[in-house]
Amino acid sequence: MTRLQSPATFDERGFLLSARSKEGQFSTTDGARQWLLERRRDQRCDVHRVPLADLRGWHDEPQSGDLVHDSGHFFRVQGIRARSDFPLPLEFEQPIINQPEVGVLGILARRFDGVLHFLLQAKMEPGNVNLLQLSPTVQATRSNYTRVHGGARPRYLEFFSRRAGHRILVDQLQSEQGLFFIRKRNRNVIVETAADVPVHDDFHWLTLGQIKQLLREPHTVNMDTRTVIAAIPLVASAAEAEANGCLPRRGTATFADALLTSTLAPNHGCQTMDAILSWITEIRSAAEIDCQPCALASITGWTRDDRELRRADGRYFKVIGVSVASDAREVPRWTQPMVEPCAAGISAFVTKRIDGLLHFLVQARMEPGVWNLIELGPTVQYLPGTPLDEAQRPFMLDDVVSGAATTHHRSTQSEEGGRFYRYVTENIVIEIDESDDRPVPPQYTWVTLGQLNTLIQYGHYLNIEARSVLACLDVQAP
Amino acid sequence: MTRLQSPATFDERGFLLSARSKEGQFSTTDGARQWLLERRRDQRCDVHRVPLADLRGWHDEPQSGDLVHDSGHFFRVQGIRARSDFPLPLEFEQPIINQPEVGVLGILARRFDGVLHFLLQAKMEPGNVNLLQLSPTVQATRSNYTRVHGGARPRYLEFFSRRAGHRILVDQLQSEQGLFFIRKRNRNVIVETAADVPVHDDFHWLTLGQIKQLLREPHTVNMDTRTVIAAIPLVASAAEAEANGCLPRRGTATFADALLTSTLAPNHGCQTMDAILSWITEIRSAAEIDCQPCALASITGWTRDDRELRRADGRYFKVIGVSVASDAREVPRWTQPMVEPCAAGISAFVTKRIDGLLHFLVQARMEPGVWNLIELGPTVQYLPGTPLDEAQRPFMLDDVVSGAATTHHRSTQSEEGGRFYRYVTENIVIEIDESDDRPVPPQYTWVTLGQLNTLIQYGHYLNIEARSVLACLDVQAP
């Protein structure tokens, strides 16, 4: 008879060592930058707008007016009609992308000299600023990998479809932009292999530390990489932190140490995880939300001509057409509809020490396309075209943009370049003073990074905008 | 600067002490039985079938043929069309209940002489066998508590709508029967108060141990109480177990001690929680499932006459009408549609010691109405009318019904009596021999009770049938 033992706390995944590794086995970070620039130069691609009426392979479905692919695959642009009383009464109708397939966002990992490296791809996507950005090893919808489009099979897919002999480090279903996709979710997965991996020219091994450095630069690490990286807890135990020269403790620590301390506090925040789950349950229970998919032709306030689909007042976003030619994708030439926002967005986390422990301010947000209708977003999630009058001005937006608080991260990133045309978001992390005791509205609450990691792990709790900012958090020595 | 401390492990909620208390402060368990019998005798109620055509306040919606309430509230009977390839290819169409409101299933708790008691209600529901069963303190849809039906406000609702001054012990959103409800979920909540609580004649304070004893009896504790009780972890720490005279250890322990040991093993099972989440993610990602709500009039294979809605072959279930008269409900007299299954169901967990630690065999199940489309069910979830040919015979059904294995629990329970007419399910827990090493199909996996508790806590992982069986687990000394 064996007595129960306490849980193993030292995590063997080795994420922290990789995150603290500023240089990789195969290149310096500068070298990786150079490689990406070369790939951008070498891959010939051309993206230009075309009228919706000129899309080849796409048509308006007779009765609904939905924009659909002739094959019935890929995705459709349809309508959605939403009514919600959370946090304020709101009714709206809009076009939305329906892409029911679960995609795979898979990063292959391998240890070199004991340090985890991640295989990223220089991948062209038509909506990306810079076109080529660093994407996961495999970034494929089911239509991709079952080759509905008749193209080539994505490289390295076999590491994710046959798991035997490999080790799963991360494996989660996560939502995508709930204002633009209806119930879309992707599998976020990191697989570690010990096998020899032939590296194609468009791929490169990087440490987590190198990826974090590149995340400080604009339009370099794509959204699909960011969501997978966001699933990685910065540290698994105090022992792992200390073994990597960090000192997780409350109080006047560096921001990197404060992040690690907060990661190690899933149960010691200013509130328990039970209290956080109860807060979410109360909000999800009390909100009256009705979201109904509908025919694109039936929504009001939007006009469709041969060129594009847009709101009469020009707000929020348009649906446009693009034509793409590339020598580096599964299919050399295609046209497709894309969503083009009318301006840039902001996703920002406000952090604050509470009793010396770093907390993040999250907000519960209603978004018509997320599975639970309400997920948690960053403190400020400002969407292009949203009115900025007093009543609707996002809480703490001024703190985020004024630069008065300590800014720990600020970078300009592209949203997913396969569906969004140059949708740019400022990703920001600021820290306000511990003495700042402004009350927060009831749909906001302070949580530790360890609590955010736990919520991410169980899926459908943190939205993509929140995860994208969290991916940027860096724990490298200065 | 404070160094991190390890998490507080001794839980103060006191569920185990209550679960080990065979008698309550206010009555013996026999006394509680007597009280329920008296309530059954004193409450006059009459339920009888009526043709669908005779329902008052309900009508067939002109175009869809959906069965709807004249107010537009409560619920509607509509159609659903489902196609799935998991675990086997399957296409079907059926009627389904659409009840978009989140209901509250709330149990009020209070300590008497240091022991938690739970306030249950002897409540009549037209579909219950025995009509009156023990329900949560508050069991209300939004239509109930906003009094759309014009009736009285549910008693004790104020403890759940204003939480200040009370303590939340459990608070979760959970799914209901995914084969009969489309995306229905309820808030499962236990609130502890220190206030004086006036006790109405239809209410009674019971210890968790008394509720567990009554769960061994047929049709006594209703489904709504069972789902809330299922959210209670049997024990929070080894210290709590030992303080209650239990000895959590692997190996040849009593079944009660084995349950506590398994509860304390969220991280020590035959697989980690990470591995379980990855297994679920893989299944949810790979399955191709398409469930579309549709007009009731458009589904095939079902016939509707003035009397009822049924399948041509008589299988699965019918939609019937009932007329109810009661002197103890918010509204004294009403008619409504109900679902009547064609036979009894079985929900059974097979358990087994693995390395001396008790594990439960769960299966991933596709159900068209659950939010994630796939949740985990008990080992055997046999639904009335399902064909029993070799190919479709549920895995381990024979073990469960043969009586060859050790049976730890067997009781006959009613499903929710507000929507189901005499839908009876056998709830069974058996233990097979540790040496039984039959391989299990890929959609099944062995988990500890602690892992099940964690999955329950985050919501949308365990289905109602699994939770109902777990509610019956009992840790009282023989």
Short mmCIF file of C-alpha atoms in Angstrom, two decimals, chain A residues 1-8 11 13 85 100-103 142 145 160-161 163 168-173 183 185-188 238 242 247-253 260-261 264-265 267-268 273-275 277-282 284-289 291 355 357 370-374 454-455 457-461, chain B residues 1-8 11 13 85 100-103 142 145 160-161 163 168-173 183 185-188 238 242 247-253 260-261 264-265 267-268 273-275 277-289 355 357 370-374 454-455 457-461:
data_model
loop_
_atom_site.label_atom_id
_atom_site.label_comp_id
_atom_site.label_asym_id
_atom_site.label_seq_id
_atom_site.Cartn_x
_atom_site.Cartn_y
_atom_site.Cartn_z
CA MET A 1 0.00 0.00 0.00
CA THR A 2 1.44 3.31 -1.08
CA ARG A 3 0.58 6.57 0.64
CA LEU A 4 -0.37 9.41 -1.66
CA GLN A 5 2.50 11.58 -2.71
CA SER A 6 2.33 15.27 -3.39
CA PRO A 7 2.14 16.15 -7.11
CA ALA A 8 5.36 16.31 -9.10
CA ASP A 11 8.09 20.37 -15.00
CA ARG A 13 8.95 20.47 -20.59
CA ASP A 85 -28.03 42.74 -22.73
CA PRO A 100 -16.92 25.07 -39.50
CA GLU A 101 -13.76 23.00 -39.86
CA VAL A 102 -11.30 22.67 -37.01
CA GLY A 103 -7.88 23.76 -38.27
CA ARG A 142 -9.14 20.34 -43.02
CA TYR A 145 -4.85 18.77 -45.50
CA PHE A 160 0.64 15.95 -35.94
CA SER A 161 -1.50 13.26 -37.49
CA ARG A 163 1.47 11.06 -32.53
CA ILE A 168 2.64 16.36 -26.82
CA LEU A 169 3.64 19.55 -25.00
CA VAL A 170 0.49 21.58 -25.65
CA ASP A 171 -2.86 20.48 -27.12
CA GLN A 172 -5.91 22.72 -26.87
CA LEU A 173 -8.96 23.81 -28.82
CA ARG A 183 -17.91 29.29 -33.84
CA ARG A 185 -11.88 27.04 -33.43
CA ASN A 186 -8.45 25.63 -34.00
CA ARG A 187 -6.36 22.95 -32.46
CA ASN A 188 -3.31 24.60 -30.90
CA ALA A 238 9.76 27.58 -8.38
CA GLU A 242 15.60 29.05 -9.75
CA LEU A 247 13.98 34.53 -8.32
CA PRO A 248 10.20 34.25 -8.16
CA ARG A 249 9.06 36.34 -5.22
CA ARG A 250 6.49 38.97 -4.36
CA GLY A 251 7.42 42.61 -4.04
CA THR A 252 9.96 44.72 -5.85
CA ALA A 253 11.08 42.21 -8.45
CA LEU A 260 7.20 34.16 -13.21
CA THR A 261 5.89 34.75 -9.68
CA LEU A 264 3.34 30.26 -10.15
CA ALA A 265 0.28 31.63 -8.38
CA ASN A 267 -4.07 29.48 -6.25
CA HIS A 268 -2.71 32.55 -4.46
CA MET A 273 -9.86 30.06 -8.99
CA ASP A 274 -13.22 28.98 -7.57
CA ALA A 275 -14.15 32.64 -7.15
CA LEU A 277 -15.08 30.54 -12.15
CA SER A 278 -18.08 31.64 -10.11
CA TRP A 279 -17.73 35.19 -11.43
CA ILE A 280 -17.67 33.87 -15.02
CA THR A 281 -20.60 31.54 -14.33
CA GLU A 282 -22.67 34.38 -12.92
CA ARG A 284 -22.63 33.78 -18.48
CA SER A 285 -25.84 32.84 -16.64
CA ALA A 286 -27.26 36.31 -16.25
CA ALA A 287 -26.59 37.58 -19.77
CA GLU A 288 -29.44 37.24 -22.21
CA ILE A 289 -27.84 36.73 -25.59
CA CYS A 291 -27.27 35.13 -31.84
CA ASP A 355 0.03 42.58 -2.30
CA LEU A 357 1.87 39.93 -6.78
CA VAL A 370 -17.38 32.39 -29.73
CA TRP A 371 -18.77 29.06 -28.60
CA ASN A 372 -19.75 30.23 -25.13
CA LEU A 373 -20.89 33.68 -26.41
CA ILE A 374 -18.87 35.20 -23.56
CA THR A 454 -5.18 27.46 -16.25
CA LEU A 455 -8.17 29.04 -17.97
CA GLN A 457 -5.67 25.13 -20.72
CA TYR A 458 -9.35 24.21 -20.39
CA GLY A 459 -10.34 26.08 -23.55
CA HIS A 460 -13.09 28.56 -24.46
CA TYR A 461 -12.21 30.93 -21.62
CA MET B 1 9.37 40.28 0.11
CA THR B 2 7.41 37.12 0.73
CA ARG B 3 8.48 33.81 -0.70
CA LEU B 4 5.78 31.82 -2.42
CA GLN B 5 3.95 29.43 -0.17
CA SER B 6 2.54 26.13 -1.25
CA PRO B 7 -1.22 26.20 -1.86
CA ALA B 8 -3.55 25.84 1.09
CA ASP B 11 -10.45 22.71 2.33
CA ARG B 13 -16.00 23.67 2.82
CA ASP B 85 -18.43 10.63 -38.32
CA PRO B 100 -32.35 28.96 -24.63
CA GLU B 101 -32.62 30.37 -21.11
CA VAL B 102 -30.07 29.51 -18.44
CA GLY B 103 -31.92 28.06 -15.46
CA ARG B 142 -35.68 32.67 -16.24
CA TYR B 145 -38.26 33.82 -11.85
CA PHE B 160 -29.02 33.18 -5.26
CA SER B 161 -29.72 36.55 -6.84
CA ARG B 163 -24.78 36.89 -3.10
CA ILE B 168 -20.47 30.30 -2.79
CA LEU B 169 -19.48 26.65 -2.42
CA VAL B 170 -20.17 25.53 -5.99
CA ASP B 171 -20.99 27.60 -9.08
CA GLN B 172 -20.85 26.05 -12.55
CA LEU B 173 -22.62 26.09 -15.90
CA ARG B 183 -27.62 23.89 -26.17
CA ARG B 185 -27.45 24.67 -19.78
CA ASN B 186 -28.10 25.42 -16.17
CA ARG B 187 -26.27 27.18 -13.41
CA ASN B 188 -25.46 24.62 -10.72
CA ALA B 238 -5.71 13.93 2.81
CA GLU B 242 -8.02 11.63 8.05
CA LEU B 247 -7.61 6.42 5.34
CA PRO B 248 -6.95 7.44 1.73
CA ARG B 249 -4.41 5.00 0.37
CA ARG B 250 -3.81 2.88 -2.69
CA GLY B 251 -4.33 -0.85 -2.58
CA THR B 252 -6.85 -2.99 -0.76
CA ALA B 253 -8.97 -0.25 0.76
CA LEU B 260 -11.48 9.33 -1.48
CA THR B 261 -8.03 8.23 -2.64
CA LEU B 264 -7.25 13.14 -4.13
CA ALA B 265 -5.45 12.05 -7.31
CA ASN B 267 -2.44 14.51 -10.91
CA HIS B 268 -1.50 10.89 -10.14
CA MET B 273 -4.54 15.80 -16.84
CA ASP B 274 -2.56 17.19 -19.77
CA ALA B 275 -2.81 13.82 -21.49
CA LEU B 277 -7.11 17.15 -22.25
CA SER B 278 -5.02 16.26 -25.28
CA TRP B 279 -7.08 13.12 -25.83
CA ILE B 280 -10.30 15.17 -25.72
CA THR B 281 -8.80 17.84 -27.98
CA GLU B 282 -7.80 15.25 -30.54
CA ILE B 283 -11.26 13.71 -30.58
CA ARG B 284 -13.05 17.07 -30.75
CA SER B 285 -10.71 18.22 -33.52
CA ALA B 286 -10.89 15.13 -35.67
CA ALA B 287 -14.65 14.59 -35.55
CA GLU B 288 -16.61 16.07 -38.39
CA ILE B 289 -19.97 16.97 -36.96
CA ASP B 355 -1.80 0.29 -9.64
CA LEU B 357 -5.82 3.46 -7.56
CA VAL B 370 -24.30 19.86 -26.09
CA TRP B 371 -22.34 23.08 -26.61
CA ASN B 372 -19.12 21.37 -27.59
CA LEU B 373 -20.93 18.62 -29.58
CA ILE B 374 -18.73 16.10 -27.76
CA THR B 454 -11.60 18.96 -12.21
CA LEU B 455 -13.26 18.47 -15.59
CA GLN B 457 -15.41 22.29 -12.46
CA TYR B 458 -14.47 23.86 -15.81
CA GLY B 459 -17.82 22.99 -17.40
CA HIS B 460 -18.89 21.43 -20.70
CA TYR B 461 -16.72 18.34 -20.20
#
